[in-house]
Amino acid sequence: ALRPPAHVARALALPGGLLAEEMHVTLCYIGDIVDFDAEALLAFPQAVGSWASRALEGNALPRARVSGFATFVAKDGKRPLVVLLQANELYRLKAMLSGNLDAIGIRRKDDYSYTPHITLKYLDEGEVAPEVDLQPYEMSFDRAYLHIGDAVTEYEFKAAPERMMTAIGHRAEKGLYFDVVVKAVSETEDAVMVEGYASVADIEDRD
């Protein structure tokens, strides 16, 4: 799940509704953990971490804007009152995360059409929806949260490592000699990971 900024959550909070710190944007809902075997559950945090480490893919942080409100079909006699989000980037994030979970055998329970939203309150049968502040609040998300029971794990979004070619040259008898080092450099990490090495000789010296 993603969490809205604190000031947005506080502005959206309703009497008798979810607390500001409880508000979230669900990406994938998996249901009860008893439905999965131990091996899949052990791989679950790593799969989410792998997704978060490449979630940005060179893009800016995912953004969303409050665009309206709605009530969903009643669940257990209660209707969720939600604010809707215009958040195209969340569809890409959800698809990436879904792929990681499918790979380890975690089948999601969210086979309905995905609608980015924040639940504000669960309405009892016959309860009239209260007035909602529909300011077009904008927000960005820099991390995700994995909820398994009462345990919560936080994952910071990072960009996938970019590939960079670095040429280091020196003069040799037959011309200019280059050692070409292929590196993966992450914008969010100081470390440089060397992925490969190649040498190119006999290049004509045009100086």
PDB file of C-alpha atoms in Angstrom:
ATOM      1  CA  ALA A   1       0.000   0.000   0.000  1.00  0.00           C
ATOM      2  CA  LEU A   2       0.923   3.654  -0.390  1.00  0.00           C
ATOM      3  CA  ARG A   3       0.227   6.360   2.163  1.00  0.00           C
ATOM      4  CA  PRO A   4      -0.948   9.904   1.441  1.00  0.00           C
ATOM      5  CA  PRO A   5       1.024  12.777   2.978  1.00  0.00           C
ATOM      6  CA  ALA A   6       0.000  13.507   6.556  1.00  0.00           C
ATOM      7  CA  HIS A   7      -1.435  16.934   5.773  1.00  0.00           C
ATOM      8  CA  VAL A   8      -3.661  15.502   3.031  1.00  0.00           C
ATOM      9  CA  ALA A   9      -4.849  12.647   5.240  1.00  0.00           C
ATOM     10  CA  ARG A  10      -5.696  15.062   8.055  1.00  0.00           C
ATOM     11  CA  ALA A  11      -7.661  17.291   5.666  1.00  0.00           C
ATOM     12  CA  LEU A  12      -9.660  14.301   4.394  1.00  0.00           C
ATOM     13  CA  ALA A  13     -10.414  12.759   7.794  1.00  0.00           C
ATOM     14  CA  LEU A  14     -14.124  12.522   8.686  1.00  0.00           C
ATOM     15  CA  PRO A  15     -15.850  12.123  12.066  1.00  0.00           C
ATOM     16  CA  GLY A  16     -16.256   8.430  12.772  1.00  0.00           C
ATOM     17  CA  GLY A  17     -14.064   7.527   9.804  1.00  0.00           C
ATOM     18  CA  LEU A  18     -10.549   6.186   9.409  1.00  0.00           C
ATOM     19  CA  LEU A  19      -7.822   7.979  11.312  1.00  0.00           C
ATOM     20  CA  ALA A  20      -5.407   9.975   9.186  1.00  0.00           C
ATOM     21  CA  GLU A  21      -2.610   7.496   9.917  1.00  0.00           C
ATOM     22  CA  GLU A  22      -4.804   4.599   8.753  1.00  0.00           C
ATOM     23  CA  MET A  23      -5.490   6.004   5.291  1.00  0.00           C
ATOM     24  CA  HIS A  24      -3.780   4.304   2.392  1.00  0.00           C
ATOM     25  CA  VAL A  25      -3.904   3.504  -1.320  1.00  0.00           C
ATOM     26  CA  THR A  26      -4.044  -0.235  -1.942  1.00  0.00           C
ATOM     27  CA  LEU A  27      -2.029  -1.585  -4.876  1.00  0.00           C
ATOM     28  CA  CYS A  28      -2.519  -5.344  -4.400  1.00  0.00           C
ATOM     29  CA  TYR A  29      -4.787  -7.123  -1.944  1.00  0.00           C
ATOM     30  CA  ILE A  30      -3.894 -10.749  -1.257  1.00  0.00           C
ATOM     31  CA  GLY A  31      -6.499 -11.725   1.334  1.00  0.00           C
ATOM     32  CA  ASP A  32      -5.788 -14.041   4.262  1.00  0.00           C
ATOM     33  CA  ILE A  33      -2.190 -15.206   4.636  1.00  0.00           C
ATOM     34  CA  VAL A  34      -3.367 -18.682   5.704  1.00  0.00           C
ATOM     35  CA  ASP A  35      -4.192 -19.277   2.032  1.00  0.00           C
ATOM     36  CA  PHE A  36      -0.486 -19.370   1.129  1.00  0.00           C
ATOM     37  CA  ASP A  37       2.236 -21.879   1.885  1.00  0.00           C
ATOM     38  CA  ALA A  38       5.266 -21.060   4.024  1.00  0.00           C
ATOM     39  CA  GLU A  39       7.661 -20.915   1.055  1.00  0.00           C
ATOM     40  CA  ALA A  40       5.603 -18.255  -0.715  1.00  0.00           C
ATOM     41  CA  LEU A  41       5.280 -16.180   2.452  1.00  0.00           C
ATOM     42  CA  LEU A  42       9.032 -16.297   3.037  1.00  0.00           C
ATOM     43  CA  ALA A  43       9.614 -15.024  -0.505  1.00  0.00           C
ATOM     44  CA  PHE A  44       6.934 -12.353  -0.195  1.00  0.00           C
ATOM     45  CA  PRO A  45       9.010  -9.543   1.425  1.00  0.00           C
ATOM     46  CA  GLN A  46      11.883 -10.089  -1.012  1.00  0.00           C
ATOM     47  CA  ALA A  47       9.526  -9.944  -3.996  1.00  0.00           C
ATOM     48  CA  VAL A  48       8.085  -6.647  -2.779  1.00  0.00           C
ATOM     49  CA  GLY A  49      11.578  -5.303  -2.074  1.00  0.00           C
ATOM     50  CA  SER A  50      12.743  -6.226  -5.579  1.00  0.00           C
ATOM     51  CA  TRP A  51       9.741  -4.401  -7.026  1.00  0.00           C
ATOM     52  CA  ALA A  52      10.327  -1.271  -4.924  1.00  0.00           C
ATOM     53  CA  SER A  53      14.013  -1.163  -5.852  1.00  0.00           C
ATOM     54  CA  ARG A  54      13.067  -0.827  -9.537  1.00  0.00           C
ATOM     55  CA  ALA A  55       9.692   0.866  -9.240  1.00  0.00           C
ATOM     56  CA  LEU A  56      10.722   4.219 -10.661  1.00  0.00           C
ATOM     57  CA  GLU A  57      12.483   2.943 -13.815  1.00  0.00           C
ATOM     58  CA  GLY A  58      13.939   6.365 -14.494  1.00  0.00           C
ATOM     59  CA  ASN A  59      10.613   8.101 -13.866  1.00  0.00           C
ATOM     60  CA  ALA A  60       9.817  10.694 -11.249  1.00  0.00           C
ATOM     61  CA  LEU A  61       8.005   9.713  -8.076  1.00  0.00           C
ATOM     62  CA  PRO A  62       4.437   8.545  -8.787  1.00  0.00           C
ATOM     63  CA  ARG A  63       1.899  11.305  -8.280  1.00  0.00           C
ATOM     64  CA  ALA A  64      -1.834  11.419  -7.676  1.00  0.00           C
ATOM     65  CA  ARG A  65      -4.548  14.041  -7.458  1.00  0.00           C
ATOM     66  CA  VAL A  66      -7.906  13.882  -5.697  1.00  0.00           C
ATOM     67  CA  SER A  67     -10.507  13.917  -8.464  1.00  0.00           C
ATOM     68  CA  GLY A  68     -13.832  13.032  -6.847  1.00  0.00           C
ATOM     69  CA  PHE A  69     -15.551  10.777  -4.362  1.00  0.00           C
ATOM     70  CA  ALA A  70     -17.710   7.659  -4.521  1.00  0.00           C
ATOM     71  CA  THR A  71     -19.190   4.838  -2.510  1.00  0.00           C
ATOM     72  CA  PHE A  72     -18.423   1.235  -3.391  1.00  0.00           C
ATOM     73  CA  VAL A  73     -20.634  -1.839  -3.181  1.00  0.00           C
ATOM     74  CA  ALA A  74     -21.409  -2.785   0.412  1.00  0.00           C
ATOM     75  CA  LYS A  75     -19.044  -5.234   2.080  1.00  0.00           C
ATOM     76  CA  ASP A  76     -20.311  -6.979   5.214  1.00  0.00           C
ATOM     77  CA  GLY A  77     -23.177  -4.497   5.307  1.00  0.00           C
ATOM     78  CA  LYS A  78     -20.926  -1.438   5.125  1.00  0.00           C
ATOM     79  CA  ARG A  79     -20.309   0.800   2.106  1.00  0.00           C
ATOM     80  CA  PRO A  80     -16.804   2.283   1.718  1.00  0.00           C
ATOM     81  CA  LEU A  81     -16.861   6.041   1.161  1.00  0.00           C
ATOM     82  CA  VAL A  82     -13.740   6.913  -0.815  1.00  0.00           C
ATOM     83  CA  VAL A  83     -11.994   9.749  -2.594  1.00  0.00           C
ATOM     84  CA  LEU A  84     -10.971   8.852  -6.116  1.00  0.00           C
ATOM     85  CA  LEU A  85      -7.470   9.539  -7.390  1.00  0.00           C
ATOM     86  CA  GLN A  86      -6.273  10.486 -10.828  1.00  0.00           C
ATOM     87  CA  ALA A  87      -3.056   8.503 -10.762  1.00  0.00           C
ATOM     88  CA  ASN A  88      -2.083   6.897 -14.054  1.00  0.00           C
ATOM     89  CA  GLU A  89       1.350   5.861 -12.787  1.00  0.00           C
ATOM     90  CA  LEU A  90      -0.201   3.626 -10.132  1.00  0.00           C
ATOM     91  CA  TYR A  91      -1.478   1.253 -12.825  1.00  0.00           C
ATOM     92  CA  ARG A  92       2.110   0.630 -13.941  1.00  0.00           C
ATOM     93  CA  LEU A  93       3.273   0.093 -10.363  1.00  0.00           C
ATOM     94  CA  LYS A  94       0.431  -2.327  -9.707  1.00  0.00           C
ATOM     95  CA  ALA A  95       1.214  -4.320 -12.862  1.00  0.00           C
ATOM     96  CA  MET A  96       4.898  -4.587 -11.904  1.00  0.00           C
ATOM     97  CA  LEU A  97       4.070  -5.681  -8.359  1.00  0.00           C
ATOM     98  CA  SER A  98       1.476  -8.170  -9.577  1.00  0.00           C
ATOM     99  CA  GLY A  99       4.088  -9.769 -11.826  1.00  0.00           C
ATOM    100  CA  ASN A 100       6.514 -10.184  -8.922  1.00  0.00           C
ATOM    101  CA  LEU A 101       3.830 -11.746  -6.741  1.00  0.00           C
ATOM    102  CA  ASP A 102       2.616 -14.085  -9.479  1.00  0.00           C
ATOM    103  CA  ALA A 103       6.195 -15.333  -9.879  1.00  0.00           C
ATOM    104  CA  ILE A 104       6.285 -16.626  -6.287  1.00  0.00           C
ATOM    105  CA  GLY A 105       2.770 -18.040  -6.260  1.00  0.00           C
ATOM    106  CA  ILE A 106       1.015 -15.212  -4.416  1.00  0.00           C
ATOM    107  CA  ARG A 107      -2.400 -14.948  -6.038  1.00  0.00           C
ATOM    108  CA  ARG A 108      -4.201 -11.689  -5.395  1.00  0.00           C
ATOM    109  CA  LYS A 109      -7.842 -11.261  -4.366  1.00  0.00           C
ATOM    110  CA  ASP A 110      -8.223  -8.018  -6.300  1.00  0.00           C
ATOM    111  CA  ASP A 111      -9.551  -9.417  -9.558  1.00  0.00           C
ATOM    112  CA  TYR A 112     -11.923  -6.460  -9.832  1.00  0.00           C
ATOM    113  CA  SER A 113     -11.234  -3.410 -11.992  1.00  0.00           C
ATOM    114  CA  TYR A 114      -8.568  -1.372 -10.237  1.00  0.00           C
ATOM    115  CA  THR A 115      -9.643   2.110  -9.130  1.00  0.00           C
ATOM    116  CA  PRO A 116      -7.017   4.115  -7.205  1.00  0.00           C
ATOM    117  CA  HIS A 117      -8.703   5.516  -4.119  1.00  0.00           C
ATOM    118  CA  ILE A 118      -8.394   6.326  -0.429  1.00  0.00           C
ATOM    119  CA  THR A 119     -11.110   4.985   1.876  1.00  0.00           C
ATOM    120  CA  LEU A 120     -12.376   7.628   4.301  1.00  0.00           C
ATOM    121  CA  LYS A 121     -15.166   5.853   6.133  1.00  0.00           C
ATOM    122  CA  TYR A 122     -17.338   2.726   6.121  1.00  0.00           C
ATOM    123  CA  LEU A 123     -21.005   3.681   6.014  1.00  0.00           C
ATOM    124  CA  ASP A 124     -23.640   1.646   7.817  1.00  0.00           C
ATOM    125  CA  GLU A 125     -26.721   0.505   5.938  1.00  0.00           C
ATOM    126  CA  GLY A 126     -28.919   3.510   5.308  1.00  0.00           C
ATOM    127  CA  GLU A 127     -26.314   5.998   6.520  1.00  0.00           C
ATOM    128  CA  VAL A 128     -26.086   9.141   4.403  1.00  0.00           C
ATOM    129  CA  ALA A 129     -22.621   9.983   3.149  1.00  0.00           C
ATOM    130  CA  PRO A 130     -21.238  13.071   4.890  1.00  0.00           C
ATOM    131  CA  GLU A 131     -19.949  16.062   2.978  1.00  0.00           C
ATOM    132  CA  VAL A 132     -16.412  15.499   1.708  1.00  0.00           C
ATOM    133  CA  ASP A 133     -13.815  18.215   1.146  1.00  0.00           C
ATOM    134  CA  LEU A 134     -13.100  17.830  -2.552  1.00  0.00           C
ATOM    135  CA  GLN A 135     -10.112  20.089  -2.874  1.00  0.00           C
ATOM    136  CA  PRO A 136      -7.863  18.781  -5.693  1.00  0.00           C
ATOM    137  CA  TYR A 137      -5.110  17.748  -3.304  1.00  0.00           C
ATOM    138  CA  GLU A 138      -1.962  16.568  -5.044  1.00  0.00           C
ATOM    139  CA  MET A 139       0.486  14.095  -3.582  1.00  0.00           C
ATOM    140  CA  SER A 140       3.505  11.997  -4.458  1.00  0.00           C
ATOM    141  CA  PHE A 141       4.643   8.659  -3.060  1.00  0.00           C
ATOM    142  CA  ASP A 142       8.264   7.811  -2.255  1.00  0.00           C
ATOM    143  CA  ARG A 143       7.752   4.475  -0.509  1.00  0.00           C
ATOM    144  CA  ALA A 144       5.390   1.541  -0.107  1.00  0.00           C
ATOM    145  CA  TYR A 145       4.256  -0.492   2.882  1.00  0.00           C
ATOM    146  CA  LEU A 146       3.721  -4.231   3.117  1.00  0.00           C
ATOM    147  CA  HIS A 147       1.089  -5.243   5.691  1.00  0.00           C
ATOM    148  CA  ILE A 148       1.083  -8.867   6.830  1.00  0.00           C
ATOM    149  CA  GLY A 149      -1.148  -9.182   9.861  1.00  0.00           C
ATOM    150  CA  ASP A 150       0.039  -6.577  12.357  1.00  0.00           C
ATOM    151  CA  ALA A 151       3.540  -6.463  10.861  1.00  0.00           C
ATOM    152  CA  VAL A 152       4.375  -3.549   8.556  1.00  0.00           C
ATOM    153  CA  THR A 153       7.507  -3.360   6.391  1.00  0.00           C
ATOM    154  CA  GLU A 154       8.528  -0.138   4.651  1.00  0.00           C
ATOM    155  CA  TYR A 155      10.185  -0.048   1.214  1.00  0.00           C
ATOM    156  CA  GLU A 156      11.664   3.077  -0.333  1.00  0.00           C
ATOM    157  CA  PHE A 157      11.183   3.493  -4.060  1.00  0.00           C
ATOM    158  CA  LYS A 158      14.369   3.476  -6.104  1.00  0.00           C
ATOM    159  CA  ALA A 159      15.271   3.762  -9.750  1.00  0.00           C
ATOM    160  CA  ALA A 160      16.476   0.785 -11.713  1.00  0.00           C
ATOM    161  CA  PRO A 161      20.257   0.979 -12.213  1.00  0.00           C
ATOM    162  CA  GLU A 162      21.213   2.872 -15.344  1.00  0.00           C
ATOM    163  CA  ARG A 163      23.874   1.536 -17.685  1.00  0.00           C
ATOM    164  CA  MET A 164      26.812   3.828 -18.367  1.00  0.00           C
ATOM    165  CA  MET A 165      29.817   3.426 -20.610  1.00  0.00           C
ATOM    166  CA  THR A 166      33.083   4.828 -19.279  1.00  0.00           C
ATOM    167  CA  ALA A 167      36.107   4.985 -21.559  1.00  0.00           C
ATOM    168  CA  ILE A 168      39.563   5.292 -20.066  1.00  0.00           C
ATOM    169  CA  GLY A 169      42.200   5.872 -22.744  1.00  0.00           C
ATOM    170  CA  HIS A 170      45.962   5.969 -22.946  1.00  0.00           C
ATOM    171  CA  ARG A 171      48.388   6.161 -25.853  1.00  0.00           C
ATOM    172  CA  ALA A 172      49.919   2.969 -27.232  1.00  0.00           C
ATOM    173  CA  GLU A 173      52.251   2.131 -30.154  1.00  0.00           C
ATOM    174  CA  LYS A 174      49.417   1.212 -32.526  1.00  0.00           C
ATOM    175  CA  GLY A 175      47.262   4.203 -31.685  1.00  0.00           C
ATOM    176  CA  LEU A 176      44.766   4.959 -28.967  1.00  0.00           C
ATOM    177  CA  TYR A 177      43.883   2.101 -26.654  1.00  0.00           C
ATOM    178  CA  PHE A 178      40.637   2.106 -24.689  1.00  0.00           C
ATOM    179  CA  ASP A 179      39.590   0.081 -21.703  1.00  0.00           C
ATOM    180  CA  VAL A 180      35.795   0.127 -21.780  1.00  0.00           C
ATOM    181  CA  VAL A 181      34.127  -0.498 -18.462  1.00  0.00           C
ATOM    182  CA  VAL A 182      30.412  -1.194 -18.352  1.00  0.00           C
ATOM    183  CA  LYS A 183      28.924   0.003 -15.100  1.00  0.00           C
ATOM    184  CA  ALA A 184      25.488   0.136 -13.539  1.00  0.00           C
ATOM    185  CA  VAL A 185      25.007   3.328 -11.601  1.00  0.00           C
ATOM    186  CA  SER A 186      21.970   3.995  -9.466  1.00  0.00           C
ATOM    187  CA  GLU A 187      20.914   7.586  -8.877  1.00  0.00           C
ATOM    188  CA  THR A 188      19.999   6.716  -5.308  1.00  0.00           C
ATOM    189  CA  GLU A 189      23.131   4.779  -4.403  1.00  0.00           C
ATOM    190  CA  ASP A 190      26.742   5.878  -4.028  1.00  0.00           C
ATOM    191  CA  ALA A 191      28.002   2.417  -4.921  1.00  0.00           C
ATOM    192  CA  VAL A 192      29.043   1.613  -8.493  1.00  0.00           C
ATOM    193  CA  MET A 193      28.566  -1.995  -9.565  1.00  0.00           C
ATOM    194  CA  VAL A 194      30.903  -3.205 -12.309  1.00  0.00           C
ATOM    195  CA  GLU A 195      28.915  -5.500 -14.591  1.00  0.00           C
ATOM    196  CA  GLY A 196      31.388  -6.217 -17.351  1.00  0.00           C
ATOM    197  CA  TYR A 197      34.745  -5.412 -18.895  1.00  0.00           C
ATOM    198  CA  ALA A 198      35.978  -5.223 -22.473  1.00  0.00           C
ATOM    199  CA  SER A 199      39.079  -3.941 -24.217  1.00  0.00           C
ATOM    200  CA  VAL A 200      39.184  -2.270 -27.619  1.00  0.00           C
ATOM    201  CA  ALA A 201      42.597  -1.919 -29.275  1.00  0.00           C
ATOM    202  CA  ASP A 202      43.993  -0.780 -32.623  1.00  0.00           C
ATOM    203  CA  ILE A 203      41.819   2.349 -32.783  1.00  0.00           C
ATOM    204  CA  GLU A 204      43.164   4.907 -35.205  1.00  0.00           C
ATOM    205  CA  ASP A 205      44.745   7.889 -33.446  1.00  0.00           C
ATOM    206  CA  ARG A 206      43.172  10.969 -35.050  1.00  0.00           C
ATOM    207  CA  ASP A 207      45.044  13.539 -32.924  1.00  0.00           C
TER     208      ASP A 207
END
